Amino acid sequence: MPSFDLFLGPNGWGKPLLSAALMTVALSLSGLAVGALFGAVLAHARIGGGLVLRSLADAVTTILRGVPDLLVIYLFYFGGSGLLSWAGHAAGYDGFIGLPVFLTGTLALGVVSAAYQAEVFRGAFNAIPRGQIEAARAAGMRNVLMFRRILVPQVLRHALPGLGNVWQLILKDSALISVIGLVELLRAAQIGAGSTRQPFLFYSAALVLYLVITSVSGQVFRWAETRSLRPFRRA
Amino acid sequence: MDFAFLQTTLLTLLGGLPLTLELAVSSILLGGGGALMLTLMQASGSLLLSAPARAYVFVFRGTPLLIQLFMIYYGLGQFRPTLQELGLWSFFRDPYWCAVLAMAMNTAAYASEIIRGGLGSVPPGALEAATACGMRPLLRLRRVILPLAIRQALPAYSNELILMVKATSLASIITMMEVTGLASKMIAETYRSIEIFACAGLIYLALTLILTRAVLLLEWRLSTTRKNGTPA
Amino acid sequence: MMKTGFLTVAVLLATAAVATTGAVAQTKPTAITIATEGSYEPWNFTSAGGKLEGLEVDLANDLCARMGVTCAIVAQDWDGLIPALNARKFDAIMASLIVTEKRLGVISFSEPYAPTSAAFMVEKSGPLAKLPGANSTVDLGGDPAAVNAALAPVAAALKGKSIGAQTGTKNTDFLDSYLKGSVTVREYKTTEQHDLDLQAGRIDGVMAQKSSLTALLLKPDYKNYTLAGPTFVGGVFGKGIAVGLRKDDATLKAMFDTAIQAAKADGTIEKLAQKWLKTSLN
């Protein structure tokens, strides 16, 4: 069977496709982490910031939600290094700061998902009863301790379902990172399709791998959700 | 800043706006029809109808739109003889229809979930009350279920609409000269990526802002408390 | 033709010499990154297993060895090559990049390592297989009257047809400026994509570099396709293929110029042309 050799032969495309799938997972995971950071900052600005900070965060959110992700990724790719160098220059460093393509992809995914993550965190924060925060203050907890003991565990729990959705979004958006040259799953399929003139076969293979990744990780999130609710289950 | 260049860029890119809008409107309408069909199939109670619908939603929500687009355009392009025999080739030959089909099929999956959520939010008590008042199923659907479900689903659906408008930018990858396609062409000619992408971003931003406002207005009109509020 | 080629080389040699002496102050790099497109067979493409291969990949490795630098070769989408070079994503482009006035406005070029010409590829059994002007060469930089006379029948035969070409190449420039109103131009991100669309029958022909098309036509996948119409050189098709470099990178330009001259002189480039293009470059 020719397609058997094509994928599993000694010079087959199976291995590059699989490692590209791993790249998709790695890229999405780091995108999720960076996006969580950006998102937390945005959420913080929208909850606790002054008027200026709040409107700034609103503006950023509006832009991120209104501009196609493809454009954000392109802008980040071409503009990112220039901006970094400019910032480095202002800080007294006089060289050029380049970014490896994986890092660019991570940052782009982080930025693209930040607005969604901010919404998730804001909703989760609002779900914490105000009384708990007042109680923590009354018990003499300082901000950091309160953040660590009261806010983070609960925000994370309330945020889990929302984060699961964001994760699926990031996974699918990671396909767009193919346009800046990172060999993730879609690009590997594209390369294979172009090289062998078998687009149907290669896109089908990638489609199946995407389905595996999204459904397995979906299960993981559901498991985490059930687990995080365990202390609250009545016997 | 080179304002003359920005102005030319903006004017050139606006030339792609009609195509962007056409792509968005056709795929939203087609996708909406598909979504209704999927919802009906899932609600039918027959496994023969609901299982394929569920599989469809699973596949289209579980994979990136870009790969769906490539699959329909390049993947099916491999089967020209078969498609010609079936008389479908004139449809698949055209990148416009391939883009519309990919986006419509994609949004149908998401929208059917949104509709399902909206229908699920209708309280059983409201249904019972309607039946108790002697409403027939069709009247009940029109007067009770749909208004309640639509009001519930509208925010999520407006998000989906915005995502669709933004998704039209992917059509540039299969040779469509809409706003992003024109931007890519301009960049290939002038190499000024940042200014051009920023102008393109501005156009999309304006589009999505108008859309958001329009939906908010609709939400306000549908809301039960509108006598006390003003549109946002 | 031969004579001007020789003159160009001589002039470039002289400028290279000047550039070398002028650029000693810049430190010589020890490691560079070269970008290619990775989907333009046989110049640069990605083989089974995802490895970059092709004439330009071999040449890049050869040139790096000559320059005494370690080099990494990366793939980058065609339409992002020049912006990304200037954004310092990499140091040099070797992707069948043709030297043109417009590109010289934003980047600099090494000495050319290959000449260039463009042609149409169409289906053998299709209506365009008999495109007028086969086996003739049209020099777009030559006498405008002769160019128009040669183009008129081609334009007439192409009326109402659609031709695919890669965005941001000289091929789209040519179609836009010489055959506007006659053909529908469809622009693609990669040449592989327009080849797929030609095979799918969505377009009637493609325009690309002749060397690349000739090599493709040797493959069994392309047995139903053929070159058609005249070969186009000069004018918008520029002054040959060269390494694209940042304008401020005089040191690297001097290094590439010296290495390319050496590779030409000892027959390395000709050998690579025989290996990949199955034809001589001259």
XYZ file of C-alpha atoms in Angstrom:
749
model
C 0.000 0.000 0.000
C 1.623 3.266 -1.054
C 0.218 5.397 1.746
C 1.588 2.930 4.278
C 5.131 3.514 3.036
C 4.486 7.216 2.767
C 3.903 7.477 6.494
C 5.670 4.514 8.084
C 8.529 3.809 5.689
C 12.100 4.557 6.784
C 11.917 8.003 5.172
C 8.229 8.358 5.898
C 6.247 11.365 7.001
C 4.862 9.692 10.131
C 7.624 10.811 12.445
C 7.769 14.442 11.311
C 3.976 14.658 11.608
C 4.014 13.233 15.120
C 6.805 15.479 16.294
C 4.955 18.399 14.728
C 1.902 17.370 16.746
C 4.050 17.463 19.886
C 5.192 20.907 18.811
C 1.547 21.981 18.562
C 0.960 20.765 22.124
C 4.134 22.407 23.464
C 3.353 25.658 21.685
C -0.236 25.712 22.950
C 0.820 24.913 26.521
C 3.338 27.724 26.646
C 0.849 29.997 24.901
C -1.688 29.157 27.608
C 0.845 29.930 30.352
C 1.917 33.256 28.846
C -1.700 34.139 28.100
C -2.596 33.394 31.729
C 0.023 35.900 32.819
C -1.174 38.597 30.401
C -4.768 37.725 31.192
C -4.195 38.020 34.943
C -2.634 41.453 34.448
C -5.574 42.537 32.283
C -8.092 41.146 34.762
C -6.299 42.864 37.625
C -6.430 46.167 35.754
C -10.130 45.741 35.024
C -11.054 44.771 38.584
C -8.783 46.838 40.757
C -7.293 49.478 38.468
C -8.069 53.164 38.498
C -10.001 54.847 35.748
C -6.945 55.172 33.479
C -5.788 51.600 33.945
C -9.310 50.298 33.490
C -9.938 52.138 30.245
C -6.525 51.062 28.980
C -7.351 47.441 29.720
C -10.746 47.875 28.057
C -9.094 49.294 24.955
C -6.607 46.424 24.777
C -9.420 43.894 25.175
C -11.501 45.560 22.456
C -8.581 45.563 20.027
C -7.629 41.963 20.735
C -11.195 40.785 20.260
C -11.857 42.911 17.176
C -8.779 42.197 15.076
C -8.334 38.820 13.330
C -5.887 36.562 15.161
C -4.006 36.085 11.910
C -3.277 39.826 11.799
C -2.261 39.926 15.471
C 0.181 37.095 14.835
C 1.621 38.796 11.749
C 1.912 42.111 13.589
C 3.589 40.426 16.505
C 5.969 38.572 14.258
C 7.113 41.582 12.280
C 6.741 44.172 15.001
C 7.852 42.195 18.044
C 11.593 42.314 17.537
C 11.597 45.967 16.575
C 9.660 46.835 19.703
C 11.964 44.754 21.913
C 15.040 46.379 20.458
C 13.517 49.772 20.941
C 12.783 48.926 24.572
C 16.267 47.494 25.004
C 17.694 50.630 23.495
C 15.781 52.764 25.969
C 17.212 50.618 28.765
C 20.719 51.246 27.548
C 21.329 48.015 25.652
C 22.556 48.853 22.209
C 22.196 45.683 20.198
C 19.390 44.067 18.372
C 17.208 41.638 20.274
C 15.901 38.865 18.078
C 13.280 36.339 19.059
C 13.355 32.650 18.165
C 10.261 31.635 16.262
C 8.922 29.369 19.046
C 9.042 32.262 21.485
C 7.361 34.557 18.966
C 4.620 31.984 18.486
C 4.198 31.562 22.235
C 3.939 35.289 22.804
C 1.533 35.711 19.898
C -0.751 32.964 21.221
C -0.474 34.470 24.696
C -1.527 37.880 23.432
C -4.326 36.479 21.283
C -5.750 34.480 24.208
C -5.111 37.101 26.913
C -8.449 38.866 26.444
C -10.367 35.599 26.827
C -8.329 34.515 29.822
C -8.858 37.901 31.485
C -12.621 37.418 31.176
C -12.347 33.940 32.666
C -10.294 35.170 35.626
C -12.579 38.134 36.200
C -15.614 35.900 36.284
C -13.868 33.480 38.637
C -12.776 36.286 40.939
C -16.283 37.687 41.071
C -17.536 34.244 42.090
C -15.600 34.441 45.357
C -17.851 35.736 48.118
C -16.749 39.222 49.268
C -17.112 38.100 52.855
C -14.119 35.775 52.538
C -11.865 38.642 51.537
C -13.174 40.767 54.382
C -12.689 37.861 56.751
C -9.120 37.350 55.568
C -8.375 41.020 56.124
C -10.008 40.919 59.526
C -7.847 37.912 60.419
C -4.829 40.118 59.633
C -3.746 38.437 56.415
C -1.491 40.511 54.250
C -2.164 40.892 50.541
C 0.346 38.291 49.384
C -0.800 35.680 51.850
C -4.451 36.348 51.063
C -3.681 36.107 47.369
C -1.949 32.775 47.856
C -4.285 31.168 50.380
C -7.707 32.560 49.506
C -7.734 33.933 45.988
C -5.516 31.703 43.846
C -6.956 28.310 44.864
C -10.538 29.456 44.426
C -10.033 31.540 41.289
C -8.306 28.574 39.689
C -11.135 26.269 40.612
C -13.822 28.590 39.346
C -11.747 29.327 36.246
C -11.152 25.705 35.256
C -14.173 25.256 32.962
C -13.477 28.596 31.264
C -9.790 27.777 30.956
C -10.733 24.499 29.291
C -12.545 26.490 26.605
C -9.618 28.875 26.207
C -7.285 25.906 25.894
C -9.332 24.508 22.993
C -9.270 27.953 21.405
C -5.490 28.193 21.734
C -4.987 24.707 20.317
C -6.928 25.652 17.222
C -5.292 29.060 16.968
C -1.875 27.436 17.113
C -2.494 26.318 13.515
C -2.185 29.971 12.536
C 1.378 30.049 13.871
C 2.244 27.989 10.780
C 2.266 31.234 8.792
C 5.351 32.482 10.615
C 7.328 29.380 9.768
C 7.161 27.267 12.912
C 6.811 23.624 11.921
C 3.761 22.688 13.940
C 1.131 20.204 12.850
C -0.553 22.221 10.118
C 2.699 23.346 8.568
C 4.083 19.823 8.610
C 0.940 18.676 6.791
C 1.291 21.536 4.326
C 4.900 20.619 3.648
C 3.950 16.996 3.121
C 1.015 17.923 0.886
C 3.195 20.178 -1.255
C 6.024 17.724 -1.497
C 3.995 14.595 -2.296
C 1.030 16.243 -4.118
C -1.288 14.330 -1.794
C -3.068 17.146 0.047
C -6.119 15.063 0.956
C -4.076 12.404 2.684
C -1.902 14.816 4.629
C -4.675 17.139 5.729
C -6.718 14.109 6.795
C -3.812 12.872 8.901
C -3.414 16.275 10.520
C -7.169 16.515 11.073
C -7.167 13.220 12.942
C -4.166 14.250 15.062
C -5.896 17.524 15.964
C -9.003 15.580 16.988
C -6.919 13.298 19.180
C -5.220 16.244 20.865
C -8.408 18.224 21.442
C -10.426 15.287 22.742
C -7.706 13.871 24.996
C -6.928 17.257 26.500
C -10.655 17.903 26.839
C -10.856 14.731 28.961
C -7.934 15.913 31.076
C -9.685 19.212 31.780
C -12.920 17.438 32.697
C -10.994 15.166 35.063
C -9.303 18.182 36.666
C -12.683 19.874 37.077
C -14.197 16.897 38.864
C -11.138 16.597 41.061
C -11.127 20.257 42.003
C -14.721 19.905 43.137
C -13.992 16.855 45.281
C -13.663 18.681 48.633
C -17.146 20.083 48.106
C -18.898 16.858 47.390
C -21.224 15.698 50.089
C -20.832 12.130 51.185
C 4.655 58.893 10.483
C 3.912 58.747 6.803
C 0.273 59.802 6.724
C 0.043 59.903 2.937
C 1.094 56.252 2.821
C -1.351 55.283 5.554
C -4.140 56.996 3.647
C -3.331 55.209 0.375
C -3.082 51.927 2.249
C -6.423 52.405 3.953
C -8.101 53.298 0.648
C -6.581 50.308 -1.150
C -7.552 47.918 1.625
C -11.107 49.266 1.736
C -11.399 47.948 -1.819
C -11.404 44.473 -0.283
C -14.192 45.293 2.164
C -17.102 44.266 -0.102
C -15.584 40.811 -0.574
C -14.898 40.480 3.161
C -18.520 41.371 3.891
C -19.865 39.036 1.209
C -17.810 36.165 2.597
C -18.978 36.886 6.126
C -22.671 37.303 5.259
C -22.881 34.237 2.982
C -21.141 31.967 5.447
C -23.140 33.256 8.429
C -26.449 32.729 6.598
C -25.515 29.302 5.253
C -23.989 28.331 8.593
C -27.105 29.475 10.426
C -29.229 27.182 8.274
C -26.820 24.338 8.904
C -26.893 25.008 12.627
C -30.686 24.789 12.747
C -30.561 21.516 10.861
C -27.932 20.127 13.236
C -29.962 21.200 16.254
C -33.097 19.545 14.892
C -31.131 16.376 14.150
C -29.740 16.271 17.668
C -33.125 16.958 19.205
C -34.907 14.419 17.017
C -34.429 11.594 19.459
C -33.506 9.217 16.637
C -29.993 7.868 16.928
C -29.737 7.656 13.154
C -30.022 11.445 12.969
C -28.454 12.561 16.208
C -25.282 10.456 16.030
C -24.055 11.911 12.703
C -24.913 15.399 13.927
C -22.927 14.856 17.091
C -19.969 13.434 15.143
C -20.090 16.449 12.821
C -20.023 18.901 15.713
C -17.184 16.964 17.342
C -15.009 17.053 14.205
C -15.657 20.668 13.275
C -15.231 22.015 16.790
C -12.193 19.859 17.432
C -10.049 21.008 14.516
C -8.758 24.385 13.326
C -10.752 26.240 10.657
C -7.573 26.700 8.618
C -7.141 22.970 8.148
C -10.827 22.587 7.279
C -10.314 25.233 4.608
C -7.227 23.484 3.207
C -9.046 20.181 3.260
C -11.971 21.528 1.240
C -9.854 23.544 -1.181
C -6.677 21.549 -1.812
C -7.793 18.205 -0.417
C -10.966 17.914 -2.494
C -9.161 19.462 -5.476
C -7.442 16.115 -5.789
C -10.779 14.511 -6.698
C -11.624 16.695 -9.669
C -12.749 13.845 -11.979
C -15.189 12.470 -9.395
C -16.512 15.899 -8.539
C -16.920 16.662 -12.235
C -18.947 13.519 -12.712
C -21.172 14.548 -9.845
C -21.530 17.995 -11.392
C -20.105 19.606 -8.269
C -16.849 20.811 -9.733
C -18.051 24.267 -10.802
C -18.779 24.850 -7.113
C -15.473 23.500 -5.791
C -13.480 25.128 -8.572
C -14.287 28.551 -7.174
C -12.160 29.594 -4.166
C -14.975 31.890 -3.042
C -17.405 29.019 -2.561
C -14.732 26.841 -0.967
C -14.075 29.584 1.581
C -17.798 30.109 2.209
C -18.366 26.370 2.559
C -15.499 25.929 5.034
C -16.597 28.861 7.168
C -20.282 27.927 7.010
C -19.603 24.323 7.991
C -17.402 25.529 10.828
C -19.821 28.083 12.218
C -22.744 25.661 11.870
C -21.077 23.377 14.425
C -20.503 26.155 16.954
C -23.846 27.834 16.371
C -25.762 24.575 16.825
C -24.178 24.221 20.274
C -25.191 27.799 21.078
C -28.762 27.175 19.955
C -28.852 23.953 21.953
C -27.693 25.867 25.016
C -30.367 28.502 24.443
C -33.129 25.918 24.085
C -31.870 24.119 27.169
C -32.160 27.317 29.180
C -35.916 27.567 28.689
C -37.338 26.657 32.098
C -39.596 23.582 32.006
C -42.115 25.529 34.064
C -42.594 28.005 31.225
C -43.308 25.138 28.850
C -45.771 23.554 31.239
C -47.510 26.862 31.794
C -47.790 27.413 28.036
C -49.248 23.956 27.557
C -51.610 24.455 30.465
C -52.858 27.665 28.798
C -53.770 25.507 25.808
C -51.028 26.702 23.438
C -50.429 24.433 20.481
C -46.782 23.323 19.870
C -46.178 25.800 17.038
C -47.603 28.733 18.948
C -45.648 27.648 22.021
C -42.466 27.585 19.968
C -43.100 31.038 18.550
C -44.366 32.782 21.663
C -42.495 31.073 24.497
C -39.532 28.931 23.480
C -37.945 31.050 20.752
C -38.089 34.432 22.532
C -36.624 32.935 25.703
C -33.993 30.848 23.894
C -32.900 33.639 21.551
C -32.518 36.103 24.390
C -30.350 33.587 26.211
C -28.266 32.633 23.165
C -27.756 36.075 21.687
C -24.567 37.093 23.566
C -22.825 33.844 22.669
C -24.055 34.054 19.090
C -22.814 37.619 18.740
C -19.376 36.366 19.759
C -19.631 33.737 17.048
C -20.601 36.391 14.475
C -17.535 38.433 15.380
C -15.347 35.338 15.103
C -16.776 34.721 11.627
C -16.053 38.257 10.448
C -12.507 37.796 11.675
C -12.252 34.357 10.103
C -12.820 35.806 6.624
C -9.166 36.865 6.786
C -8.213 33.203 6.294
C -9.742 33.280 2.796
C -6.692 35.281 1.728
C -4.699 32.071 2.055
C -6.672 30.494 -0.807
C -6.166 33.446 -3.211
C -9.174 35.578 -2.216
C -8.364 39.273 -2.458
C -10.343 40.476 0.535
C -8.902 42.946 3.063
C -6.124 40.668 4.341
C -5.348 39.399 0.825
C -4.919 42.955 -0.419
C -2.767 43.703 2.627
C -0.489 40.738 1.832
C -0.204 41.893 -1.767
C 0.660 45.439 -0.704
C 3.294 44.154 1.704
C 4.821 42.023 -1.027
C 5.127 45.203 -3.077
C 6.228 47.716 -0.443
C 7.632 45.528 2.376
C 6.045 47.838 4.952
C 4.340 45.155 6.977
C 3.543 46.946 10.218
C 1.761 49.989 8.806
C -0.240 47.891 6.354
C -1.307 45.267 8.886
C -2.202 48.044 11.326
C -4.488 49.626 8.700
C -6.081 46.245 7.981
C -6.548 45.730 11.721
C -8.296 49.094 11.946
C -10.799 48.066 9.265
C -11.641 44.811 11.054
C -11.859 46.631 14.373
C -14.381 49.084 12.942
C -16.389 46.204 11.461
C -16.507 44.221 14.687
C -17.307 47.320 16.769
C -20.275 48.132 14.537
C -21.418 44.524 14.775
C -21.095 44.508 18.581
C -23.138 47.712 18.848
C -25.815 46.323 16.552
C -26.161 43.169 18.632
C -26.274 45.159 21.865
C -29.117 47.204 20.406
C -30.944 43.998 19.495
C -30.361 42.581 22.972
C -31.768 45.736 24.495
C -34.857 45.518 22.295
C -35.398 41.913 23.285
C -34.718 42.430 26.953
C -37.654 42.427 29.343
C -36.361 45.337 31.356
C -35.976 47.709 28.479
C -38.471 50.188 29.872
C -35.978 51.072 32.568
C -32.775 50.998 30.534
C -31.186 52.718 27.605
C -29.167 51.021 24.894
C -25.517 50.703 25.827
C 24.488 38.836 -23.519
C 27.678 37.016 -22.588
C 29.612 40.255 -22.734
C 27.287 42.214 -20.451
C 27.337 39.283 -18.062
C 31.075 39.450 -17.930
C 30.978 43.227 -17.442
C 28.500 42.882 -14.587
C 30.746 40.387 -12.894
C 33.720 42.695 -13.319
C 31.830 45.663 -11.893
C 30.539 43.583 -9.013
C 34.031 42.292 -8.349
C 35.285 45.841 -8.134
C 32.481 46.939 -5.817
C 33.019 43.838 -3.733
C 36.676 44.716 -3.359
C 35.772 48.238 -2.283
C 33.121 46.952 0.072
C 35.553 44.511 1.645
C 38.121 47.176 2.379
C 35.459 49.595 3.550
C 33.897 47.139 5.935
C 36.873 45.843 7.859
C 35.745 47.862 10.821
C 32.640 45.658 11.207
C 33.328 42.443 13.049
C 33.130 39.270 11.016
C 30.276 37.043 12.166
C 31.005 33.423 13.106
C 27.474 32.100 12.858
C 24.665 33.227 10.570
C 21.097 32.217 9.844
C 20.006 31.877 6.236
C 16.341 31.775 5.325
C 14.889 29.954 2.375
C 11.316 29.252 1.364
C 11.359 25.464 1.387
C 8.642 24.999 -1.225
C 10.256 25.916 -4.534
C 11.536 22.723 -6.013
C 14.288 22.187 -7.098
C 15.815 25.415 -5.797
C 14.691 24.874 -2.237
C 12.117 22.443 -0.924
C 11.252 20.173 1.962
C 11.763 16.480 1.391
C 10.113 13.520 3.054
C 11.021 13.629 6.708
C 10.847 17.424 6.706
C 14.436 18.131 5.665
C 15.303 21.231 3.630
C 16.953 20.352 0.355
C 17.678 21.780 -3.051
C 20.222 23.718 -5.029
C 20.137 26.695 -2.714
C 20.432 24.582 0.429
C 23.531 22.849 -0.980
C 24.908 26.162 -2.155
C 24.275 27.817 1.204
C 26.211 25.078 2.984
C 29.026 25.384 0.460
C 29.186 29.161 0.804
C 29.153 28.972 4.594
C 32.085 26.554 4.523
C 33.955 28.934 2.244
C 33.185 31.902 4.506
C 34.264 29.951 7.572
C 30.982 30.470 9.414
C 28.535 27.988 10.860
C 25.121 28.489 9.418
C 21.597 27.506 10.244
C 19.130 27.273 7.385
C 15.504 28.012 8.213
C 12.288 28.033 6.223
C 10.117 31.135 6.051
C 7.016 31.962 4.049
C 7.792 33.774 0.829
C 5.767 36.904 1.463
C 7.430 37.401 4.822
C 11.021 36.913 3.697
C 12.061 40.499 3.105
C 10.168 42.071 6.024
C 11.545 39.369 8.321
C 15.107 39.927 7.070
C 14.777 43.589 7.941
C 13.206 42.643 11.265
C 16.450 40.662 11.826
C 14.772 37.291 12.057
C 17.729 35.997 10.036
C 20.796 37.357 8.259
C 20.455 36.334 4.629
C 17.870 35.104 2.117
C 18.617 32.398 -0.429
C 15.243 31.694 -1.976
C 15.502 32.309 -5.712
C 15.288 35.983 -4.893
C 15.733 38.075 -8.035
C 17.654 41.364 -7.918
C 15.234 44.168 -8.826
C 15.229 47.925 -8.422
C 12.298 47.806 -6.039
C 13.930 45.251 -3.769
C 17.193 47.215 -3.883
C 15.233 50.008 -2.229
C 14.812 47.967 0.962
C 17.594 45.380 1.036
C 20.971 44.798 -0.607
C 22.051 41.862 -2.725
C 25.190 39.829 -3.125
C 26.590 39.133 -6.532
C 24.030 37.033 -8.470
C 24.640 33.278 -8.411
C 22.240 32.346 -11.200
C 20.553 34.030 -14.148
C 16.786 34.004 -14.363
C 13.980 33.653 -16.872
C 10.253 33.013 -16.628
C 7.809 30.834 -18.549
C 4.275 29.438 -18.526
C 3.405 25.848 -17.620
C 0.075 24.495 -18.924
C -1.775 21.236 -19.458
C -0.583 19.348 -22.552
C -4.110 18.597 -23.697
C -5.439 22.057 -22.820
C -6.111 25.016 -25.122
C -2.993 26.870 -23.980
C -0.505 24.172 -25.027
C -0.234 25.898 -28.412
C 0.463 29.330 -26.916
C 2.278 31.362 -29.611
C 5.975 32.109 -29.289
C 7.240 28.678 -28.250
C 11.017 28.382 -28.313
C 11.469 32.148 -28.591
C 12.878 34.471 -25.954
C 11.401 37.887 -25.231
C 13.812 40.360 -23.645
C 11.544 42.739 -21.739
C 14.414 45.160 -21.371
C 14.800 45.342 -25.161
C 13.110 47.397 -27.874
C 9.550 48.191 -26.671
C 8.093 47.807 -30.172
C 9.553 44.310 -30.512
C 8.326 43.393 -27.018
C 4.806 44.539 -27.871
C 4.862 42.679 -31.181
C 5.926 39.487 -29.433
C 3.407 39.895 -26.609
C 0.309 40.740 -28.674
C -0.418 37.185 -29.894
C 0.334 35.769 -26.413
C -2.084 38.221 -24.828
C -4.744 37.344 -27.406
C -4.365 33.619 -26.766
C -4.553 34.143 -22.999
C -7.735 36.210 -23.174
C -10.197 35.144 -20.491
C -7.833 32.527 -19.013
C -6.614 32.444 -15.443
C -2.938 32.192 -14.622
C -1.523 31.409 -11.192
C 1.604 33.011 -9.797
C 3.165 33.463 -6.386
C 2.379 36.702 -4.514
C 5.249 39.149 -4.413
C 7.185 37.592 -7.271
C 8.216 39.217 -10.510
C 5.793 36.861 -12.223
C 2.787 38.668 -10.763
C 4.434 41.989 -11.647
C 4.807 40.821 -15.227
C 1.227 39.563 -15.489
C -0.112 42.731 -13.868
C 1.839 45.096 -16.080
C 2.010 43.315 -19.455
C -1.101 41.162 -19.633
C -3.531 43.222 -17.578
C -7.076 42.984 -18.901
C -6.235 39.848 -20.803
C -5.713 37.266 -18.058
C -7.136 36.806 -14.580
C -4.221 36.626 -12.179
C -4.613 34.324 -9.178
C -2.033 34.857 -6.441
C -0.744 32.051 -4.214
C 1.372 31.887 -1.074
C 3.648 29.180 -2.520
C 4.329 27.775 -5.979
C 3.384 24.314 -4.709
C -0.107 25.650 -4.090
C -0.496 26.964 -7.630
C 0.822 23.675 -8.987
C -1.851 21.853 -6.975
C -4.486 24.206 -8.355
C -3.222 23.725 -11.906
C -3.565 19.979 -11.438
C -7.002 20.459 -9.928
C -7.921 22.477 -13.019
C -8.841 25.627 -11.121
C -6.435 27.652 -13.245
C -5.355 27.358 -16.883
C -1.639 27.846 -16.359
C 1.048 29.018 -13.999
C 3.939 31.386 -14.472
C 7.193 30.716 -12.636
C 10.934 30.550 -13.138
C 11.747 28.506 -16.202
C 14.527 26.532 -14.517
C 12.167 25.434 -11.795
C 9.388 24.480 -14.209
C 11.795 22.553 -16.436
C 12.968 20.478 -13.506
C 9.379 19.845 -12.360
C 8.370 18.634 -15.810
C 10.920 15.819 -15.527
C 8.900 14.317 -12.692
C 6.230 11.684 -13.454
C 3.562 13.741 -11.646
C 3.883 16.346 -14.372
C 3.776 14.147 -17.434
C 0.565 15.812 -18.628
C 2.028 19.298 -18.473
C 4.322 21.300 -20.687
C 5.982 24.682 -21.077
C 4.151 27.019 -23.425
C 4.776 30.363 -25.089
C 7.960 32.397 -25.059
C 10.625 32.556 -22.385
C 10.792 35.967 -20.730
C 14.015 37.608 -19.572
C 15.203 41.083 -18.552
C 13.008 44.039 -17.586
C 10.815 43.191 -14.591
C 12.598 39.841 -14.370
C 15.632 41.625 -13.075
C 19.298 40.914 -13.009
C 19.569 37.371 -11.766
C 19.197 35.481 -8.491
C 21.293 36.617 -5.546
C 21.587 36.414 -1.770
C 19.365 39.022 -0.104
C 21.035 40.901 2.741
C 20.291 43.794 5.041
C 21.461 47.149 3.736
C 23.703 47.824 6.715
C 25.396 44.435 6.541
C 28.365 45.306 4.333
C 30.666 42.741 5.954
C 28.368 39.839 5.187
C 27.798 41.085 1.645
C 31.539 41.173 1.037
C 31.899 37.674 2.485
C 29.105 36.298 0.282
C 30.470 38.033 -2.828
C 33.899 36.480 -2.380
C 32.446 33.051 -1.663
C 30.088 33.173 -4.669
C 32.919 34.173 -6.993
C 34.960 31.261 -5.735
C 32.046 28.853 -6.134
C 31.518 30.058 -9.680
C 35.203 29.891 -10.535
C 35.745 26.298 -9.401
C 32.579 25.031 -11.071
C 30.661 24.270 -7.853
C 27.583 26.234 -8.917
C 27.571 24.626 -12.360
C 27.836 21.199 -10.740
C 24.878 21.982 -8.472
C 22.879 23.161 -11.483
C 23.516 19.856 -13.233
C 22.546 17.974 -10.094
C 19.306 19.810 -9.324
C 18.168 21.543 -12.508
C 19.476 18.857 -14.897
C 20.645 21.680 -17.114
C 23.431 24.211 -17.362
C 22.964 27.654 -15.874
C 24.570 29.438 -18.803
